[in-house]
Amino acid sequence: MKIRLIGPQEDVSPRQVGPLRDGQGRTVSYLRLSVTDRCDLRCTYCMPERMSFLPKSDILSFEELLRLVDGFIARGITKLRITGGEPLVRRDVMLLLEQLSHRLGTTSLREVSLTTNATRLEHHAEELKRFGIERINVSLDTLSPETFAQLTRKDQFTAVMRGIERAREAGLRIKINTVALRGVNEHEIAEIVAWAHGQGFDMSLIETMPLGEEMSGRSGQYLSLQTVRARLAERWSLEPITFSTGGPSRYVRIAETGGRLGFISPLSHNFCDTCNRVRVTCTGMLYTCLGHEGGVDLRDALRAGTGQDAFDAALDRALIAKPARHDFSEAGLDQPATRRTMSVTGG
Ligand code: SAM
Ligand code: SF4
C-alpha cells in the first residue's frame, strides 16, 4: 500500500492561511472524517437491512485522506474524529491511524479520537492507545444481548463487551453513546447509565434524528430526552455542570454515581449556535451540517492535483454556506431531513 509516511520527528509545516470561519462568524476547529460507509451492524435507526454501499473506487485512499487532513490542519483544525460507517472495518485502518497520530505534536492537531461500535475493538485497543489516541466513543444502546441482536440485526453483543473491556484495560478513556429509543431501550436507560458510571465511563444520551431517505417513520422510535431526564431525576440528583467537550452535549453530574451524563437533544433543544464542526465523507464530500443536503466535493480538488489553493477555495465556499442551524423537529420526524444516512455523513 502506498501512503506518504510522516514520522513523529518530521515537520509537516502546514501553510497557514487562517482559521476556518463560517458565514455566521463561527470558527470551525473540529473535523469528523468518515473513512468508510460500510458497517458490520445494521442498527435499525441508522440504516436499512439491505443497505447499498458506495462503490469502492469512489472511496478516498489513505494517501488522499492524509492530504485532506493536512489541508484541514493548515486551516486550523485542532480536533479530528475518525468515524464511519464502522471505521474499524476498513481494511488496514490502523495504518491510517498511525499516520494521523504522527501529526499529534508535530502540527497544531491536538487530538485524534474515534467513534466505534466496538465489535472489533478488542483487536485494536492497545494499538490505539500506543498511537496517542486517548479517548474513544463507543456506541451501545442496550445491555441486553437479545435487544442488541434485534436493534443491530447482528449477534455481536459479546464481542462488543469484550472490546469495551479491552479498551478500558488499555487505558483508553471511554464515552458511551446511547440513542434513546421509545419502546426499545427506554426501560433500561438508568441501568445503562449506572453500568457506564460504575465502569468509570462518561456517557451521552442522543435523540434519534430523521436522516436517510429509506428510513422514514421515525416518530414511533423517537423519545424526547426531556422525558428521559425527568425520569432519571426521579431516581437520582442531576447536577448541571459546565463541563463541555466543545460539542452539543449538555452535561450533568449524577450525585449518586459520581459520573457525567450528557444530553444531545437535536430535536427537543437546538444547539447550533456554538457549532464548531464539519464532516467529510469517505468519498470526500464536505458537509457543514448534519441536517442539510448541501455539500462541497473535495475529492475533485484532491485528485485534480490543483494543490492547496483549490482545496482552500473549496473549503471557503462550503464554510460561507454553512447553515445557521439544522431544521430537525419533532413534527418532522417522518420526513428525512437528508437523503443520506448518518453512516454516510459520519456520526
Ligand atoms: N459505527 C460507529 C458507531 O456506531 O459508533 C460510528 C458511526 S455511527 C453513524 C455514529 C453514531 O451515530 C452512533 O452513536 C449512532 O448511534 C449514531 N446514529 C446513527 N444514526 C442515527 C440517527 N438517525 N439518529 C441519531 N443518532 C444516530
Ligand atoms: Fe453501523 Fe454505527 Fe450505523 Fe450502527 S450506528 S449501523 S454501528 S454505522
mmCIF file of C-alpha atoms and ligand atoms in Angstrom:
data_model
loop_
_atom_site.group_PDB
_atom_site.id
_atom_site.type_symbol
_atom_site.label_atom_id
_atom_site.label_comp_id
_atom_site.label_asym_id
_atom_site.label_seq_id
_atom_site.Cartn_x
_atom_site.Cartn_y
_atom_site.Cartn_z
ATOM 1 C CA MET A 1 0.000 0.000 0.000
ATOM 2 C CA LYS A 2 1.327 3.430 -0.975
ATOM 3 C CA ILE A 3 0.874 6.064 1.677
ATOM 4 C CA ARG A 4 3.010 9.076 2.389
ATOM 5 C CA LEU A 5 4.891 8.406 5.601
ATOM 6 C CA ILE A 6 5.386 11.099 8.143
ATOM 7 C CA GLY A 7 7.382 10.160 11.213
ATOM 8 C CA PRO A 8 6.970 11.838 14.580
ATOM 9 C CA GLN A 9 10.238 13.733 14.116
ATOM 10 C CA GLU A 10 9.322 15.175 10.743
ATOM 11 C CA ASP A 11 7.872 18.688 10.472
ATOM 12 C CA VAL A 12 4.707 18.691 8.388
ATOM 13 C CA SER A 13 4.814 22.521 8.257
ATOM 14 C CA PRO A 14 1.309 23.211 7.041
ATOM 15 C CA ARG A 15 0.794 26.517 5.284
ATOM 16 C CA GLN A 16 -1.206 28.885 7.492
ATOM 17 C CA VAL A 17 -3.925 30.673 5.585
ATOM 18 C CA GLY A 18 -6.135 31.414 8.541
ATOM 19 C CA PRO A 19 -8.720 29.523 10.516
ATOM 20 C CA LEU A 20 -11.960 28.317 9.039
ATOM 21 C CA ARG A 21 -14.813 30.756 9.725
ATOM 22 C CA ASP A 22 -18.323 30.203 8.544
ATOM 23 C CA GLY A 23 -20.850 32.700 7.249
ATOM 24 C CA GLN A 24 -22.301 33.047 10.775
ATOM 25 C CA GLY A 25 -18.925 34.005 12.307
ATOM 26 C CA ARG A 26 -18.396 30.621 13.983
ATOM 27 C CA THR A 27 -14.853 29.218 13.970
ATOM 28 C CA VAL A 28 -14.607 25.618 12.839
ATOM 29 C CA SER A 29 -11.803 23.682 14.513
ATOM 30 C CA TYR A 30 -13.200 20.135 14.583
ATOM 31 C CA LEU A 31 -13.302 17.674 11.706
ATOM 32 C CA ARG A 32 -15.240 14.422 11.720
ATOM 33 C CA LEU A 33 -13.866 12.232 8.995
ATOM 34 C CA SER A 34 -15.644 9.128 7.805
ATOM 35 C CA VAL A 35 -13.232 6.516 6.459
ATOM 36 C CA THR A 36 -15.890 4.085 5.219
ATOM 37 C CA ASP A 37 -19.655 3.958 4.784
ATOM 38 C CA ARG A 38 -19.613 0.195 5.419
ATOM 39 C CA CYS A 39 -20.586 -1.387 8.689
ATOM 40 C CA ASP A 40 -20.847 -4.834 10.238
ATOM 41 C CA LEU A 41 -24.038 -3.891 12.136
ATOM 42 C CA ARG A 42 -27.380 -2.674 10.798
ATOM 43 C CA CYS A 43 -28.792 -0.551 13.607
ATOM 44 C CA THR A 44 -32.452 -0.107 12.782
ATOM 45 C CA TYR A 45 -32.455 3.677 13.339
ATOM 46 C CA CYS A 46 -29.291 4.136 11.234
ATOM 47 C CA MET A 47 -29.570 2.083 8.067
ATOM 48 C CA PRO A 48 -31.851 -0.365 6.260
ATOM 49 C CA GLU A 49 -31.098 -4.086 6.475
ATOM 50 C CA ARG A 50 -30.192 -4.196 2.772
ATOM 51 C CA MET A 51 -28.046 -1.145 2.644
ATOM 52 C CA SER A 52 -26.400 -0.245 -0.646
ATOM 53 C CA PHE A 53 -22.854 0.898 -0.117
ATOM 54 C CA LEU A 54 -20.726 3.238 -2.224
ATOM 55 C CA PRO A 55 -18.519 1.800 -4.978
ATOM 56 C CA LYS A 56 -15.006 1.190 -3.662
ATOM 57 C CA SER A 57 -13.472 3.258 -6.480
ATOM 58 C CA ASP A 58 -15.211 6.345 -5.061
ATOM 59 C CA ILE A 59 -13.602 5.955 -1.648
ATOM 60 C CA LEU A 60 -10.593 8.110 -0.851
ATOM 61 C CA SER A 61 -7.293 6.270 -0.497
ATOM 62 C CA PHE A 62 -5.248 6.643 2.706
ATOM 63 C CA GLU A 63 -2.891 8.924 0.824
ATOM 64 C CA GLU A 64 -5.810 11.164 -0.176
ATOM 65 C CA LEU A 65 -7.268 11.079 3.328
ATOM 66 C CA LEU A 66 -3.915 12.174 4.773
ATOM 67 C CA ARG A 67 -3.606 15.019 2.272
ATOM 68 C CA LEU A 68 -7.139 16.040 3.116
ATOM 69 C CA VAL A 69 -6.402 16.056 6.849
ATOM 70 C CA ASP A 70 -3.212 18.076 6.281
ATOM 71 C CA GLY A 71 -5.246 20.568 4.277
ATOM 72 C CA PHE A 72 -7.645 20.932 7.199
ATOM 73 C CA ILE A 73 -4.822 21.217 9.740
ATOM 74 C CA ALA A 74 -3.416 24.069 7.660
ATOM 75 C CA ARG A 75 -6.793 25.777 8.151
ATOM 76 C CA GLY A 76 -6.811 25.484 11.913
ATOM 77 C CA ILE A 77 -8.432 22.134 12.649
ATOM 78 C CA THR A 78 -7.165 21.009 16.063
ATOM 79 C CA LYS A 79 -9.506 18.089 16.711
ATOM 80 C CA LEU A 80 -10.094 15.105 14.465
ATOM 81 C CA ARG A 81 -12.542 12.271 14.981
ATOM 82 C CA ILE A 82 -12.392 9.198 12.770
ATOM 83 C CA THR A 83 -15.778 7.665 12.178
ATOM 84 C CA GLY A 84 -17.929 5.871 9.600
ATOM 85 C CA GLY A 85 -19.851 3.611 8.945
ATOM 86 C CA GLU A 86 -17.758 1.497 11.217
ATOM 87 C CA PRO A 87 -14.177 2.808 10.982
ATOM 88 C CA LEU A 88 -12.608 -0.407 12.278
ATOM 89 C CA VAL A 89 -13.999 -2.446 9.367
ATOM 90 C CA ARG A 90 -11.920 -0.500 6.839
ATOM 91 C CA ARG A 91 -9.013 -2.699 5.831
ATOM 92 C CA ASP A 92 -5.674 -1.661 7.383
ATOM 93 C CA VAL A 93 -7.293 1.329 9.086
ATOM 94 C CA MET A 94 -4.647 1.135 11.824
ATOM 95 C CA LEU A 95 -2.036 2.211 9.239
ATOM 96 C CA LEU A 96 -4.048 5.350 8.667
ATOM 97 C CA LEU A 97 -4.482 5.960 12.385
ATOM 98 C CA GLU A 98 -0.761 5.540 12.930
ATOM 99 C CA GLN A 99 -0.027 8.139 10.253
ATOM 100 C CA LEU A 100 -2.580 10.509 11.745
ATOM 101 C CA SER A 101 -1.055 10.055 15.181
ATOM 102 C CA HIS A 102 2.258 11.371 13.808
ATOM 103 C CA ARG A 103 0.510 14.711 13.240
ATOM 104 C CA LEU A 104 -0.046 14.969 17.012
ATOM 105 C CA GLY A 105 2.704 17.140 18.473
ATOM 106 C CA THR A 106 4.274 17.889 15.065
ATOM 107 C CA THR A 107 1.371 20.041 13.819
ATOM 108 C CA SER A 108 -1.347 22.071 15.502
ATOM 109 C CA LEU A 109 -3.515 18.936 15.658
ATOM 110 C CA ARG A 110 -4.157 18.296 19.344
ATOM 111 C CA GLU A 111 -6.480 15.320 19.429
ATOM 112 C CA VAL A 112 -7.330 12.293 17.317
ATOM 113 C CA SER A 113 -10.285 10.247 18.528
ATOM 114 C CA LEU A 114 -12.533 7.522 17.222
ATOM 115 C CA THR A 115 -16.216 6.602 17.247
ATOM 116 C CA THR A 116 -16.829 2.873 17.039
ATOM 117 C CA ASN A 117 -19.442 0.211 17.591
ATOM 118 C CA ALA A 118 -16.683 -1.820 19.333
ATOM 119 C CA THR A 119 -17.288 -5.106 17.503
ATOM 120 C CA ARG A 120 -13.590 -5.202 16.558
ATOM 121 C CA LEU A 121 -12.210 -3.055 19.348
ATOM 122 C CA GLU A 122 -10.653 -5.940 21.253
ATOM 123 C CA HIS A 123 -8.142 -6.396 18.402
ATOM 124 C CA HIS A 124 -7.099 -2.746 18.251
ATOM 125 C CA ALA A 125 -7.440 -1.194 21.718
ATOM 126 C CA GLU A 126 -3.773 -1.432 22.764
ATOM 127 C CA GLU A 127 -2.550 -0.136 19.422
ATOM 128 C CA LEU A 128 -4.928 2.825 19.560
ATOM 129 C CA LYS A 129 -3.562 3.765 22.946
ATOM 130 C CA ARG A 130 0.002 3.381 21.690
ATOM 131 C CA PHE A 131 -0.775 5.749 18.813
ATOM 132 C CA GLY A 132 -1.686 8.510 21.278
ATOM 133 C CA ILE A 133 -5.430 8.159 20.955
ATOM 134 C CA GLU A 134 -6.675 8.991 24.433
ATOM 135 C CA ARG A 135 -10.446 8.920 24.111
ATOM 136 C CA ILE A 136 -12.920 6.888 22.133
ATOM 137 C CA ASN A 137 -16.688 6.982 21.843
ATOM 138 C CA VAL A 138 -18.415 3.628 21.886
ATOM 139 C CA SER A 139 -21.997 3.393 20.674
ATOM 140 C CA LEU A 140 -24.017 0.992 22.779
ATOM 141 C CA ASP A 141 -27.778 1.183 23.077
ATOM 142 C CA THR A 142 -28.555 -1.769 25.330
ATOM 143 C CA LEU A 143 -27.110 -4.154 27.895
ATOM 144 C CA SER A 144 -29.391 -6.963 26.794
ATOM 145 C CA PRO A 145 -27.944 -9.415 24.229
ATOM 146 C CA GLU A 146 -31.463 -10.040 22.864
ATOM 147 C CA THR A 147 -32.282 -6.347 22.432
ATOM 148 C CA PHE A 148 -28.832 -5.840 20.905
ATOM 149 C CA ALA A 149 -29.499 -8.535 18.312
ATOM 150 C CA GLN A 150 -32.875 -7.013 17.418
ATOM 151 C CA LEU A 151 -31.625 -3.452 17.341
ATOM 152 C CA THR A 152 -28.417 -4.064 15.365
ATOM 153 C CA ARG A 153 -29.742 -7.094 13.418
ATOM 154 C CA LYS A 154 -26.460 -8.868 14.312
ATOM 155 C CA ASP A 155 -25.335 -11.146 17.094
ATOM 156 C CA GLN A 156 -22.249 -9.256 18.246
ATOM 157 C CA PHE A 157 -23.040 -8.274 21.819
ATOM 158 C CA THR A 158 -20.350 -10.419 23.437
ATOM 159 C CA ALA A 159 -17.636 -9.139 21.080
ATOM 160 C CA VAL A 160 -18.681 -5.559 21.843
ATOM 161 C CA MET A 161 -18.455 -6.115 25.594
ATOM 162 C CA ARG A 162 -15.040 -7.755 25.201
ATOM 163 C CA GLY A 163 -13.906 -4.790 23.111
ATOM 164 C CA ILE A 164 -15.042 -2.289 25.731
ATOM 165 C CA GLU A 165 -13.287 -4.242 28.470
ATOM 166 C CA ARG A 166 -10.058 -4.447 26.468
ATOM 167 C CA ALA A 167 -10.166 -0.699 25.785
ATOM 168 C CA ARG A 168 -10.662 0.016 29.483
ATOM 169 C CA GLU A 169 -7.715 -2.213 30.360
ATOM 170 C CA ALA A 170 -5.589 -0.455 27.736
ATOM 171 C CA GLY A 171 -6.256 2.860 29.489
ATOM 172 C CA LEU A 172 -8.414 4.482 26.806
ATOM 173 C CA ARG A 173 -10.962 6.969 28.141
ATOM 174 C CA ILE A 174 -14.374 5.791 27.022
ATOM 175 C CA LYS A 175 -17.634 7.625 26.477
ATOM 176 C CA ILE A 176 -20.682 5.500 25.867
ATOM 177 C CA ASN A 177 -23.180 6.986 23.400
ATOM 178 C CA THR A 178 -26.709 5.659 23.648
ATOM 179 C CA VAL A 179 -29.582 6.576 21.352
ATOM 180 C CA ALA A 180 -32.785 6.755 23.415
ATOM 181 C CA LEU A 181 -35.466 4.718 21.661
ATOM 182 C CA ARG A 182 -39.098 4.523 22.633
ATOM 183 C CA GLY A 183 -40.191 1.002 23.488
ATOM 184 C CA VAL A 184 -36.730 -0.417 22.731
ATOM 185 C CA ASN A 185 -34.302 0.668 25.441
ATOM 186 C CA GLU A 186 -36.250 3.302 27.353
ATOM 187 C CA HIS A 187 -36.839 0.971 30.283
ATOM 188 C CA GLU A 188 -33.112 0.259 30.704
ATOM 189 C CA ILE A 189 -31.587 3.716 30.267
ATOM 190 C CA ALA A 190 -30.986 4.167 34.004
ATOM 191 C CA GLU A 191 -29.397 0.728 34.119
ATOM 192 C CA ILE A 192 -27.035 1.616 31.250
ATOM 193 C CA VAL A 193 -26.082 4.877 32.988
ATOM 194 C CA ALA A 194 -25.388 3.042 36.263
ATOM 195 C CA TRP A 195 -23.289 0.448 34.430
ATOM 196 C CA ALA A 196 -21.277 3.052 32.457
ATOM 197 C CA HIS A 197 -20.574 5.164 35.518
ATOM 198 C CA GLY A 198 -19.702 2.054 37.510
ATOM 199 C CA GLN A 199 -17.035 1.285 34.881
ATOM 200 C CA GLY A 200 -15.690 4.841 35.087
ATOM 201 C CA PHE A 201 -17.059 5.854 31.656
ATOM 202 C CA ASP A 202 -18.733 9.110 30.697
ATOM 203 C CA MET A 203 -21.997 8.704 28.896
ATOM 204 C CA SER A 204 -24.175 10.678 26.493
ATOM 205 C CA LEU A 205 -27.766 10.099 25.508
ATOM 206 C CA ILE A 206 -28.850 11.037 21.971
ATOM 207 C CA GLU A 207 -32.210 11.700 20.361
ATOM 208 C CA THR A 208 -32.855 9.827 17.135
ATOM 209 C CA MET A 209 -32.630 12.109 14.101
ATOM 210 C CA PRO A 210 -34.585 11.805 10.834
ATOM 211 C CA LEU A 211 -31.752 11.004 8.408
ATOM 212 C CA GLY A 212 -31.801 8.750 5.355
ATOM 213 C CA GLU A 213 -34.401 8.576 2.585
ATOM 214 C CA GLU A 214 -35.089 4.883 3.138
ATOM 215 C CA MET A 215 -35.513 5.462 6.842
ATOM 216 C CA SER A 216 -38.851 7.225 7.152
ATOM 217 C CA GLY A 217 -41.239 6.733 10.033
ATOM 218 C CA ARG A 218 -39.059 7.628 12.985
ATOM 219 C CA SER A 219 -41.843 9.022 15.111
ATOM 220 C CA GLY A 220 -42.510 5.562 16.540
ATOM 221 C CA GLN A 221 -38.934 5.276 17.868
ATOM 222 C CA TYR A 222 -38.390 8.867 18.963
ATOM 223 C CA LEU A 223 -38.028 9.512 22.672
ATOM 224 C CA SER A 224 -37.519 13.077 23.870
ATOM 225 C CA LEU A 225 -34.555 13.449 26.212
ATOM 226 C CA GLN A 226 -36.613 15.898 28.235
ATOM 227 C CA THR A 227 -38.794 12.915 29.170
ATOM 228 C CA VAL A 228 -35.737 10.748 29.882
ATOM 229 C CA ARG A 229 -34.144 13.436 32.008
ATOM 230 C CA ALA A 230 -37.308 13.914 34.048
ATOM 231 C CA ARG A 231 -37.451 10.154 34.688
ATOM 232 C CA LEU A 232 -33.787 9.987 35.718
ATOM 233 C CA ALA A 233 -34.325 12.971 38.024
ATOM 234 C CA GLU A 234 -36.933 10.968 39.941
ATOM 235 C CA ARG A 235 -34.251 8.432 40.786
ATOM 236 C CA TRP A 236 -31.055 10.494 41.064
ATOM 237 C CA SER A 237 -29.846 14.048 41.731
ATOM 238 C CA LEU A 238 -28.763 15.532 38.397
ATOM 239 C CA GLU A 239 -26.453 18.499 38.944
ATOM 240 C CA PRO A 240 -25.884 20.658 35.823
ATOM 241 C CA ILE A 241 -22.156 21.199 35.258
ATOM 242 C CA THR A 242 -20.282 23.497 32.903
ATOM 243 C CA PHE A 243 -18.133 20.632 31.543
ATOM 244 C CA SER A 244 -18.053 20.668 27.759
ATOM 245 C CA THR A 245 -16.199 18.777 25.065
ATOM 246 C CA GLY A 246 -16.996 21.637 22.692
ATOM 247 C CA GLY A 247 -19.855 19.573 21.308
ATOM 248 C CA PRO A 248 -23.614 19.631 21.592
ATOM 249 C CA SER A 249 -23.803 17.622 24.828
ATOM 250 C CA ARG A 250 -25.163 19.431 27.878
ATOM 251 C CA TYR A 251 -23.789 17.674 30.920
ATOM 252 C CA VAL A 252 -24.959 16.873 34.422
ATOM 253 C CA ARG A 253 -23.155 15.073 37.191
ATOM 254 C CA ILE A 254 -25.190 12.386 38.910
ATOM 255 C CA ALA A 255 -24.543 12.784 42.621
ATOM 256 C CA GLU A 256 -25.198 9.118 43.436
ATOM 257 C CA THR A 257 -22.978 7.605 40.699
ATOM 258 C CA GLY A 258 -20.379 10.401 40.596
ATOM 259 C CA GLY A 259 -20.377 10.149 36.775
ATOM 260 C CA ARG A 260 -21.038 12.612 33.978
ATOM 261 C CA LEU A 261 -24.078 12.271 31.749
ATOM 262 C CA GLY A 262 -24.545 14.304 28.574
ATOM 263 C CA PHE A 263 -27.782 15.033 26.743
ATOM 264 C CA ILE A 264 -27.578 15.514 22.971
ATOM 265 C CA SER A 265 -31.031 16.793 22.094
ATOM 266 C CA PRO A 266 -31.084 17.976 18.488
ATOM 267 C CA LEU A 267 -34.868 17.816 18.338
ATOM 268 C CA SER A 268 -36.030 18.984 21.719
ATOM 269 C CA HIS A 269 -33.216 21.535 22.261
ATOM 270 C CA ASN A 270 -31.298 23.102 19.385
ATOM 271 C CA PHE A 271 -27.562 23.566 19.949
ATOM 272 C CA CYS A 272 -26.326 25.066 16.686
ATOM 273 C CA ASP A 273 -25.167 28.493 17.950
ATOM 274 C CA THR A 274 -21.850 27.098 19.114
ATOM 275 C CA CYS A 275 -21.329 24.541 16.334
ATOM 276 C CA ASN A 276 -17.583 24.202 15.674
ATOM 277 C CA ARG A 277 -17.503 21.183 13.362
ATOM 278 C CA VAL A 278 -17.745 19.940 9.806
ATOM 279 C CA ARG A 279 -17.930 16.436 8.405
ATOM 280 C CA VAL A 280 -16.237 14.818 5.432
ATOM 281 C CA THR A 281 -17.479 11.548 3.972
ATOM 282 C CA CYS A 282 -15.206 8.726 2.826
ATOM 283 C CA THR A 283 -15.621 9.960 -0.757
ATOM 284 C CA GLY A 284 -14.517 13.478 0.130
ATOM 285 C CA MET A 285 -17.876 15.243 0.330
ATOM 286 C CA LEU A 286 -17.715 18.040 2.862
ATOM 287 C CA TYR A 287 -20.962 18.579 4.743
ATOM 288 C CA THR A 288 -21.097 21.578 7.010
ATOM 289 C CA CYS A 289 -24.351 20.497 8.660
ATOM 290 C CA LEU A 290 -25.612 17.048 9.598
ATOM 291 C CA GLY A 291 -29.176 18.055 8.806
ATOM 292 C CA HIS A 292 -28.798 19.720 5.375
ATOM 293 C CA GLU A 293 -28.220 18.343 1.894
ATOM 294 C CA GLY A 294 -25.729 20.926 0.687
ATOM 295 C CA GLY A 295 -22.109 19.776 0.414
ATOM 296 C CA VAL A 296 -18.909 20.514 -1.480
ATOM 297 C CA ASP A 297 -16.879 17.822 -3.217
ATOM 298 C CA LEU A 298 -13.276 17.969 -2.010
ATOM 299 C CA ARG A 299 -12.253 14.854 -3.934
ATOM 300 C CA ASP A 300 -12.016 16.804 -7.180
ATOM 301 C CA ALA A 301 -9.690 19.321 -5.540
ATOM 302 C CA LEU A 302 -7.622 16.444 -4.123
ATOM 303 C CA ARG A 303 -7.497 14.362 -7.309
ATOM 304 C CA ALA A 304 -7.074 17.163 -9.835
ATOM 305 C CA GLY A 305 -3.682 17.928 -8.290
ATOM 306 C CA THR A 306 -4.534 21.635 -8.213
ATOM 307 C CA GLY A 307 -2.889 21.989 -4.821
ATOM 308 C CA GLN A 308 -3.828 23.707 -1.592
ATOM 309 C CA ASP A 309 -5.255 26.814 -3.276
ATOM 310 C CA ALA A 310 -8.106 24.919 -4.942
ATOM 311 C CA PHE A 311 -8.648 22.973 -1.715
ATOM 312 C CA ASP A 312 -8.783 26.197 0.335
ATOM 313 C CA ALA A 313 -11.192 27.755 -2.143
ATOM 314 C CA ALA A 314 -13.497 24.729 -1.872
ATOM 315 C CA LEU A 315 -13.360 24.897 1.944
ATOM 316 C CA ASP A 316 -14.155 28.595 1.974
ATOM 317 C CA ARG A 317 -17.046 28.095 -0.434
ATOM 318 C CA ALA A 318 -18.528 25.438 1.818
ATOM 319 C CA LEU A 319 -17.969 27.357 5.035
ATOM 320 C CA ILE A 320 -19.643 30.538 3.812
ATOM 321 C CA ALA A 321 -22.752 28.469 3.117
ATOM 322 C CA LYS A 322 -22.756 26.592 6.456
ATOM 323 C CA PRO A 323 -26.378 26.802 7.611
ATOM 324 C CA ALA A 324 -27.135 28.670 10.813
ATOM 325 C CA ARG A 325 -28.918 25.625 12.193
ATOM 326 C CA HIS A 326 -30.429 22.297 11.349
ATOM 327 C CA ASP A 327 -34.186 22.067 10.977
ATOM 328 C CA PHE A 328 -34.851 18.840 12.874
ATOM 329 C CA SER A 329 -38.123 18.973 14.714
ATOM 330 C CA GLU A 330 -40.395 16.547 16.479
ATOM 331 C CA ALA A 331 -43.109 17.386 13.924
ATOM 332 C CA GLY A 332 -40.765 16.497 11.051
ATOM 333 C CA LEU A 333 -39.720 13.074 12.294
ATOM 334 C CA ASP A 334 -41.383 11.197 9.477
ATOM 335 C CA GLN A 335 -39.726 13.293 6.780
ATOM 336 C CA PRO A 336 -35.998 12.634 6.498
ATOM 337 C CA ALA A 337 -34.012 15.890 6.587
ATOM 338 C CA THR A 338 -31.369 14.378 4.299
ATOM 339 C CA ARG A 339 -31.309 11.577 1.732
ATOM 340 C CA ARG A 340 -28.046 10.278 3.226
ATOM 341 C CA THR A 341 -27.962 8.305 6.446
ATOM 342 C CA MET A 342 -25.751 9.180 9.419
ATOM 343 C CA SER A 343 -23.485 6.276 8.401
ATOM 344 C CA VAL A 344 -22.688 8.100 5.161
ATOM 345 C CA THR A 345 -22.162 11.550 6.651
ATOM 346 C CA GLY A 346 -20.141 10.197 9.564
ATOM 347 C CA GLY A 347 -21.644 10.346 13.055
HETATM 348 N N1 SAM B 1 -20.390 2.795 13.550
HETATM 349 C C1 SAM B 1 -19.881 3.688 14.538
HETATM 350 C C2 SAM B 1 -20.749 3.714 15.766
HETATM 351 O O1 SAM B 1 -21.884 3.261 15.691
HETATM 352 O O2 SAM B 1 -20.275 4.226 16.779
HETATM 353 C C3 SAM B 1 -19.669 5.104 14.042
HETATM 354 C C4 SAM B 1 -20.670 5.679 13.082
HETATM 355 S S1 SAM B 1 -22.318 5.854 13.729
HETATM 356 C C5 SAM B 1 -23.149 6.536 12.324
HETATM 357 C C6 SAM B 1 -22.104 7.212 14.847
HETATM 358 C C7 SAM B 1 -23.225 7.492 15.801
HETATM 359 O O3 SAM B 1 -24.356 7.873 15.073
HETATM 360 C C8 SAM B 1 -23.647 6.313 16.662
HETATM 361 O O4 SAM B 1 -23.538 6.674 18.016
HETATM 362 C C9 SAM B 1 -25.092 6.085 16.268
HETATM 363 O O5 SAM B 1 -25.850 5.672 17.362
HETATM 364 C C10 SAM B 1 -25.492 7.444 15.784
HETATM 365 N N2 SAM B 1 -26.633 7.453 14.866
HETATM 366 C C11 SAM B 1 -26.771 6.813 13.692
HETATM 367 N N3 SAM B 1 -27.948 7.117 13.108
HETATM 368 C C12 SAM B 1 -28.567 7.980 13.943
HETATM 369 C C13 SAM B 1 -29.822 8.659 13.898
HETATM 370 N N4 SAM B 1 -30.645 8.531 12.887
HETATM 371 N N5 SAM B 1 -30.123 9.482 14.936
HETATM 372 C C14 SAM B 1 -29.271 9.637 15.979
HETATM 373 N N6 SAM B 1 -28.079 9.029 16.067
HETATM 374 C C15 SAM B 1 -27.732 8.203 15.064
HETATM 375 FE FE1 SF4 B 2 -23.219 0.781 11.930
HETATM 376 FE FE2 SF4 B 2 -22.799 2.779 13.645
HETATM 377 FE FE3 SF4 B 2 -24.877 2.835 11.908
HETATM 378 FE FE4 SF4 B 2 -24.941 1.094 13.886
HETATM 379 S S1 SF4 B 2 -24.923 3.328 14.106
HETATM 380 S S2 SF4 B 2 -25.413 0.648 11.730
HETATM 381 S S3 SF4 B 2 -22.829 0.581 14.137
HETATM 382 S S4 SF4 B 2 -22.739 2.908 11.382
#
